[in-house]
Amino acid sequence: MDCSERMYAIREVSDMTGVKPVTLRAWQRRYSLIQPQRTEKGHRVYSAQDIERINTIQSWLGKGVSIGKVKALLDSETLAHTAADTEQLEEVAVLLDALGNLDSKKLDAVIDTVLKAYPLAVVESKFVMPVLNATDFLKTSPKAIQQSLFKTAMIQKLAVSAHAERKRKQGNSALVVNMDVTGNVFAWLSYARLAEKGVNATFMDGVEDISSLLSEGVSFDSIHLFAEKSLSEKQLEAIRLQKEQSETPWFLSPVIEHLISNKAST
C-alpha cells in the first residue's frame, strides 16, 4: 500500500457513495466486485480507485444489469459497450416462481439478496414494479394473495433495513407520513431511502387526517408526505395550511404535488 495514498473506512465510503456497508460487503464476499485492503486490525479500507469502481458498479445496476453480470462488464470493455438497459432484474423471475408456489422461505431469500446487492432506487424500478406489474395479470384471487405475500415480505425487510440504518447513522430528523392505504410498499421504500441516506426518519402509515399533525413541542427537520391515490379537498386544504404555517421544509410525493397544483389553478 502506498503510504501517501488516502484510504477510506467503509462508513466513509458508504457516506460518499450512498451504498450501504452491508451491500459493500456483499459485493466483496459474494460477487468479488471489489477487493478492499485491510488495516492491521482487520478493518476494510478503500482507495480512490475502489470508490470509482463502486460508482461504476452503481451505474450498471442502475441500468438494470443483474449483479451477477456486473463483474464481466467491469472486466471487459467489449461487453461494457454492448450492454443494454433492461426493464427488470433477473431475480424477478425467481421471485415470481416463489410467489406462484407460495414459498415464503424462497421469497425471503430472494428479497434479502436483492436488498443487499442493489441500491433502493434499482430495487423499486427494476424489481418491485416488475413484480407487481406481472402479478396484475393474474386472476383476482391469486393476484390478491401473491401481491399481499410479496408486499408483506418487502415491508418487513424494509422495516428491518431502515431500523438498522437509523441505528448506524444519526443525521437530520424527518417525519414520513403515508396518506395512502396502509402498507403501500412504495411509501415504505420512500422511508427506507431516507434512512439509507442517514436521515433519522419516523414513519407513520395510513394517516388520513393531518390537520393536527404538528402539535406543540413536536419538531422535525423535514416533513415528507406520500400518496399515490387521489386525496379529498379537505385533505389537500389541510396539507396547504399545515405547510404554510410550518417553518419546516415539506416534501410532497409527485401525486400530492399534482393534486395541490391542480387545486391552486382552479
Short mmCIF file of C-alpha atoms in Angstrom, two decimals:
data_model
loop_
_atom_site.label_atom_id
_atom_site.label_comp_id
_atom_site.label_asym_id
_atom_site.label_seq_id
_atom_site.Cartn_x
_atom_site.Cartn_y
_atom_site.Cartn_z
CA MET A 1 0.00 0.00 0.00
CA ASP A 2 1.30 3.47 -0.92
CA CYS A 3 1.62 5.24 2.43
CA SER A 4 0.79 8.57 0.76
CA GLU A 5 -2.47 7.26 -0.71
CA ARG A 6 -5.62 8.36 1.09
CA MET A 7 -7.63 5.36 2.26
CA TYR A 8 -11.26 5.42 3.38
CA ALA A 9 -13.09 3.37 6.00
CA ILE A 10 -16.24 1.52 4.97
CA ARG A 11 -18.54 4.02 6.70
CA GLU A 12 -16.83 6.90 4.87
CA VAL A 13 -17.26 5.09 1.56
CA SER A 14 -20.91 4.44 2.37
CA ASP A 15 -21.49 8.14 3.04
CA MET A 16 -19.63 9.15 -0.12
CA THR A 17 -21.33 6.70 -2.49
CA GLY A 18 -24.70 6.05 -0.86
CA VAL A 19 -24.01 2.30 -0.86
CA LYS A 20 -24.81 0.62 2.45
CA PRO A 21 -21.96 -1.17 4.27
CA VAL A 22 -23.90 -4.45 4.10
CA THR A 23 -24.05 -4.03 0.33
CA LEU A 24 -20.34 -3.22 0.05
CA ARG A 25 -19.58 -6.40 2.00
CA ALA A 26 -21.90 -8.44 -0.24
CA TRP A 27 -20.24 -7.03 -3.36
CA GLN A 28 -16.92 -8.25 -1.98
CA ARG A 29 -17.79 -11.59 -0.40
CA ARG A 30 -20.47 -12.91 -2.72
CA TYR A 31 -19.70 -11.28 -6.06
CA SER A 32 -15.97 -10.40 -5.86
CA LEU A 33 -16.66 -6.99 -7.37
CA ILE A 34 -14.34 -5.05 -5.08
CA GLN A 35 -11.36 -6.10 -3.00
CA PRO A 36 -10.61 -3.52 -0.30
CA GLN A 37 -7.41 -3.69 1.66
CA ARG A 38 -7.29 -4.35 5.40
CA THR A 39 -5.73 -2.47 8.28
CA GLU A 40 -3.61 -4.25 10.86
CA LYS A 41 -6.77 -4.66 12.94
CA GLY A 42 -8.62 -6.22 10.00
CA HIS A 43 -10.84 -3.26 9.09
CA ARG A 44 -11.66 -2.70 5.42
CA VAL A 45 -10.16 0.39 3.78
CA TYR A 46 -10.87 1.61 0.27
CA SER A 47 -8.78 3.59 -2.21
CA ALA A 48 -9.97 6.30 -4.59
CA GLN A 49 -9.81 3.67 -7.35
CA ASP A 50 -12.10 1.40 -5.30
CA ILE A 51 -14.58 4.25 -4.92
CA GLU A 52 -14.51 4.88 -8.67
CA ARG A 53 -15.22 1.19 -9.23
CA ILE A 54 -18.12 1.32 -6.77
CA ASN A 55 -19.62 4.23 -8.70
CA THR A 56 -19.24 2.25 -11.93
CA ILE A 57 -20.98 -0.74 -10.34
CA GLN A 58 -23.85 1.51 -9.31
CA SER A 59 -24.08 2.81 -12.86
CA TRP A 60 -24.50 -0.71 -14.27
CA LEU A 61 -27.02 -1.67 -11.62
CA GLY A 62 -28.97 1.49 -12.39
CA LYS A 63 -29.30 0.28 -15.97
CA GLY A 64 -30.90 -2.91 -14.72
CA VAL A 65 -27.89 -5.16 -15.17
CA SER A 66 -28.15 -8.05 -12.71
CA ILE A 67 -25.46 -8.14 -10.06
CA GLY A 68 -24.14 -11.50 -11.27
CA LYS A 69 -23.22 -9.99 -14.65
CA VAL A 70 -21.51 -6.85 -13.42
CA LYS A 71 -18.07 -8.40 -12.90
CA ALA A 72 -17.88 -9.48 -16.54
CA LEU A 73 -18.82 -5.94 -17.60
CA LEU A 74 -16.17 -4.43 -15.38
CA ASP A 75 -13.54 -6.78 -16.76
CA SER A 76 -14.47 -6.45 -20.43
CA GLU A 77 -14.62 -3.19 -22.35
CA THR A 78 -16.30 -5.01 -25.26
CA LEU A 79 -19.17 -6.20 -23.08
CA ALA A 80 -19.42 -2.83 -21.40
CA HIS A 81 -20.02 -1.10 -24.72
CA THR A 82 -22.67 -3.57 -25.89
CA ALA A 83 -24.69 -3.96 -22.67
CA ALA A 84 -28.19 -2.52 -22.94
CA ASP A 85 -30.67 -1.33 -20.36
CA THR A 86 -33.07 -3.98 -19.08
CA GLU A 87 -36.53 -3.46 -17.66
CA GLN A 88 -36.14 -5.85 -14.75
CA LEU A 89 -33.61 -7.78 -12.71
CA GLU A 90 -33.10 -11.50 -13.25
CA GLU A 91 -34.26 -12.04 -9.66
CA VAL A 92 -37.81 -11.06 -10.68
CA ALA A 93 -38.37 -14.41 -12.41
CA VAL A 94 -37.09 -16.30 -9.37
CA LEU A 95 -39.34 -14.34 -7.07
CA LEU A 96 -42.42 -14.82 -9.26
CA ASP A 97 -41.79 -18.55 -9.15
CA ALA A 98 -41.64 -18.40 -5.35
CA LEU A 99 -44.88 -16.42 -5.25
CA GLY A 100 -46.61 -18.91 -7.53
CA ASN A 101 -45.71 -21.69 -5.11
CA LEU A 102 -46.41 -19.54 -2.02
CA ASP A 103 -42.86 -20.39 -0.96
CA SER A 104 -42.22 -17.81 1.78
CA LYS A 105 -38.74 -19.13 2.58
CA LYS A 106 -37.55 -18.71 -1.00
CA LEU A 107 -39.35 -15.38 -1.20
CA ASP A 108 -37.47 -14.07 1.86
CA ALA A 109 -34.16 -15.30 0.48
CA VAL A 110 -34.63 -13.54 -2.86
CA ILE A 111 -35.68 -10.26 -1.22
CA ASP A 112 -32.73 -10.44 1.17
CA THR A 113 -30.34 -10.91 -1.75
CA VAL A 114 -31.87 -8.05 -3.74
CA LEU A 115 -31.85 -5.58 -0.83
CA LYS A 116 -28.21 -6.36 -0.06
CA ALA A 117 -27.00 -6.28 -3.67
CA TYR A 118 -28.84 -3.32 -5.21
CA PRO A 119 -29.47 0.36 -4.38
CA LEU A 120 -33.07 1.01 -3.34
CA ALA A 121 -33.78 3.06 -6.46
CA VAL A 122 -32.94 -0.02 -8.56
CA VAL A 123 -34.94 -2.27 -6.22
CA GLU A 124 -38.01 -0.09 -6.79
CA SER A 125 -37.82 0.34 -10.56
CA LYS A 126 -36.29 -2.97 -11.65
CA PHE A 127 -37.67 -5.36 -9.03
CA VAL A 128 -40.75 -4.18 -7.13
CA MET A 129 -42.55 -2.58 -10.06
CA PRO A 130 -41.98 -5.51 -12.48
CA VAL A 131 -43.20 -7.99 -9.82
CA LEU A 132 -46.38 -6.01 -9.19
CA ASN A 133 -46.93 -5.48 -12.92
CA ALA A 134 -46.54 -9.22 -13.58
CA THR A 135 -48.96 -10.23 -10.82
CA ASP A 136 -51.50 -7.67 -12.08
CA PHE A 137 -52.26 -10.04 -14.98
CA LEU A 138 -53.37 -12.84 -12.65
CA LYS A 139 -57.00 -13.57 -11.83
CA THR A 140 -58.44 -11.69 -8.86
CA SER A 141 -57.87 -14.31 -6.14
CA PRO A 142 -54.27 -15.38 -6.94
CA LYS A 143 -53.40 -11.74 -7.68
CA ALA A 144 -54.56 -10.62 -4.24
CA ILE A 145 -52.80 -13.49 -2.48
CA GLN A 146 -49.48 -13.13 -4.29
CA GLN A 147 -49.35 -9.33 -4.06
CA SER A 148 -50.22 -9.44 -0.37
CA LEU A 149 -47.49 -12.01 0.29
CA PHE A 150 -44.94 -10.00 -1.66
CA LYS A 151 -45.82 -6.63 -0.14
CA THR A 152 -45.83 -8.03 3.39
CA ALA A 153 -42.42 -9.64 2.92
CA MET A 154 -40.97 -6.49 1.32
CA ILE A 155 -42.27 -4.20 4.06
CA GLN A 156 -40.91 -6.46 6.80
CA LYS A 157 -37.47 -6.46 5.18
CA LEU A 158 -37.53 -2.71 4.52
CA ALA A 159 -38.51 -2.03 8.14
CA VAL A 160 -35.59 -4.08 9.43
CA SER A 161 -33.18 -2.45 6.97
CA ALA A 162 -34.37 1.08 7.79
CA HIS A 163 -34.12 0.41 11.52
CA ALA A 164 -30.53 -0.78 11.12
CA GLU A 165 -29.64 2.33 9.11
CA ARG A 166 -31.22 4.61 11.73
CA LYS A 167 -29.12 2.98 14.45
CA ARG A 168 -25.96 3.35 12.39
CA LYS A 169 -26.45 6.99 11.40
CA GLN A 170 -27.89 9.85 13.40
CA GLY A 171 -28.48 12.61 10.87
CA ASN A 172 -31.30 15.10 10.48
CA SER A 173 -34.74 14.05 11.67
CA ALA A 174 -37.71 13.61 9.36
CA LEU A 175 -41.36 12.68 9.65
CA VAL A 176 -42.62 10.47 6.82
CA VAL A 177 -46.41 10.25 6.53
CA ASN A 178 -48.15 7.80 4.23
CA MET A 179 -51.56 9.23 3.36
CA ASP A 180 -52.27 6.29 1.08
CA VAL A 181 -53.64 2.90 2.14
CA THR A 182 -51.76 1.22 4.98
CA GLY A 183 -48.96 -0.98 3.68
CA ASN A 184 -48.20 0.85 0.45
CA VAL A 185 -44.83 -0.65 -0.44
CA PHE A 186 -43.72 2.48 -2.32
CA ALA A 187 -44.30 4.59 0.79
CA TRP A 188 -42.10 2.18 2.72
CA LEU A 189 -39.46 2.43 0.01
CA SER A 190 -39.50 6.24 0.35
CA TYR A 191 -38.99 5.85 4.10
CA ALA A 192 -36.19 3.31 3.62
CA ARG A 193 -34.39 5.58 1.13
CA LEU A 194 -34.34 8.40 3.67
CA ALA A 195 -32.98 6.05 6.33
CA GLU A 196 -30.36 4.83 3.83
CA LYS A 197 -29.19 8.44 3.43
CA GLY A 198 -28.68 8.74 7.18
CA VAL A 199 -31.90 10.58 8.00
CA ASN A 200 -33.40 9.73 11.38
CA ALA A 201 -36.89 9.16 9.99
CA THR A 202 -40.12 8.48 11.84
CA PHE A 203 -42.71 6.68 9.70
CA MET A 204 -46.48 6.97 10.06
CA ASP A 205 -48.52 4.58 7.93
CA GLY A 206 -52.05 5.08 6.60
CA VAL A 207 -52.73 8.55 8.02
CA GLU A 208 -55.82 10.24 6.58
CA ASP A 209 -56.17 13.35 8.76
CA ILE A 210 -53.06 15.54 9.17
CA SER A 211 -54.91 18.63 10.45
CA SER A 212 -53.19 18.33 13.85
CA LEU A 213 -50.03 16.64 12.63
CA LEU A 214 -47.53 19.02 14.17
CA SER A 215 -48.61 19.57 17.74
CA GLU A 216 -46.75 21.95 20.03
CA GLY A 217 -43.37 20.58 21.06
CA VAL A 218 -43.11 18.17 18.11
CA SER A 219 -40.21 19.11 15.86
CA PHE A 220 -38.60 17.57 12.77
CA ASP A 221 -36.05 18.87 10.29
CA SER A 222 -38.30 17.93 7.37
CA ILE A 223 -41.78 16.58 6.63
CA HIS A 224 -42.41 14.08 3.82
CA LEU A 225 -45.96 13.27 2.66
CA PHE A 226 -46.69 10.32 0.39
CA ALA A 227 -49.76 9.29 -1.59
CA GLU A 228 -50.42 7.64 -4.92
CA LYS A 229 -54.21 7.92 -4.70
CA SER A 230 -56.42 10.97 -5.06
CA LEU A 231 -56.94 12.95 -1.84
CA SER A 232 -60.08 14.79 -0.76
CA GLU A 233 -60.46 18.56 -0.89
CA LYS A 234 -60.35 18.58 2.92
CA GLN A 235 -57.07 16.66 2.97
CA LEU A 236 -55.48 18.91 0.37
CA GLU A 237 -56.56 22.02 2.25
CA ALA A 238 -55.09 20.61 5.48
CA ILE A 239 -51.79 19.98 3.71
CA ARG A 240 -51.74 23.51 2.31
CA LEU A 241 -52.48 25.11 5.69
CA GLN A 242 -50.01 22.97 7.63
CA LYS A 243 -47.31 23.63 5.05
CA GLU A 244 -47.90 27.39 5.07
CA GLN A 245 -47.86 27.59 8.87
CA SER A 246 -44.75 25.47 9.29
CA GLU A 247 -41.17 26.72 9.14
CA THR A 248 -40.07 23.16 8.44
CA PRO A 249 -39.40 22.15 4.81
CA TRP A 250 -42.15 19.94 3.37
CA PHE A 251 -41.58 17.41 0.60
CA LEU A 252 -44.61 16.05 -1.24
CA SER A 253 -44.82 12.97 -3.43
CA PRO A 254 -45.50 13.67 -7.15
CA VAL A 255 -49.20 12.77 -6.89
CA ILE A 256 -49.78 15.15 -3.97
CA GLU A 257 -47.83 17.91 -5.76
CA HIS A 258 -50.00 17.41 -8.83
CA LEU A 259 -53.26 17.44 -6.85
CA ILE A 260 -52.32 20.63 -4.98
CA SER A 261 -51.17 22.29 -8.19
CA ASN A 262 -54.48 21.47 -9.87
CA LYS A 263 -56.40 22.75 -6.85
CA ALA A 264 -54.47 26.02 -6.88
CA SER A 265 -55.14 26.59 -10.58
CA THR A 266 -58.93 26.15 -10.27
#
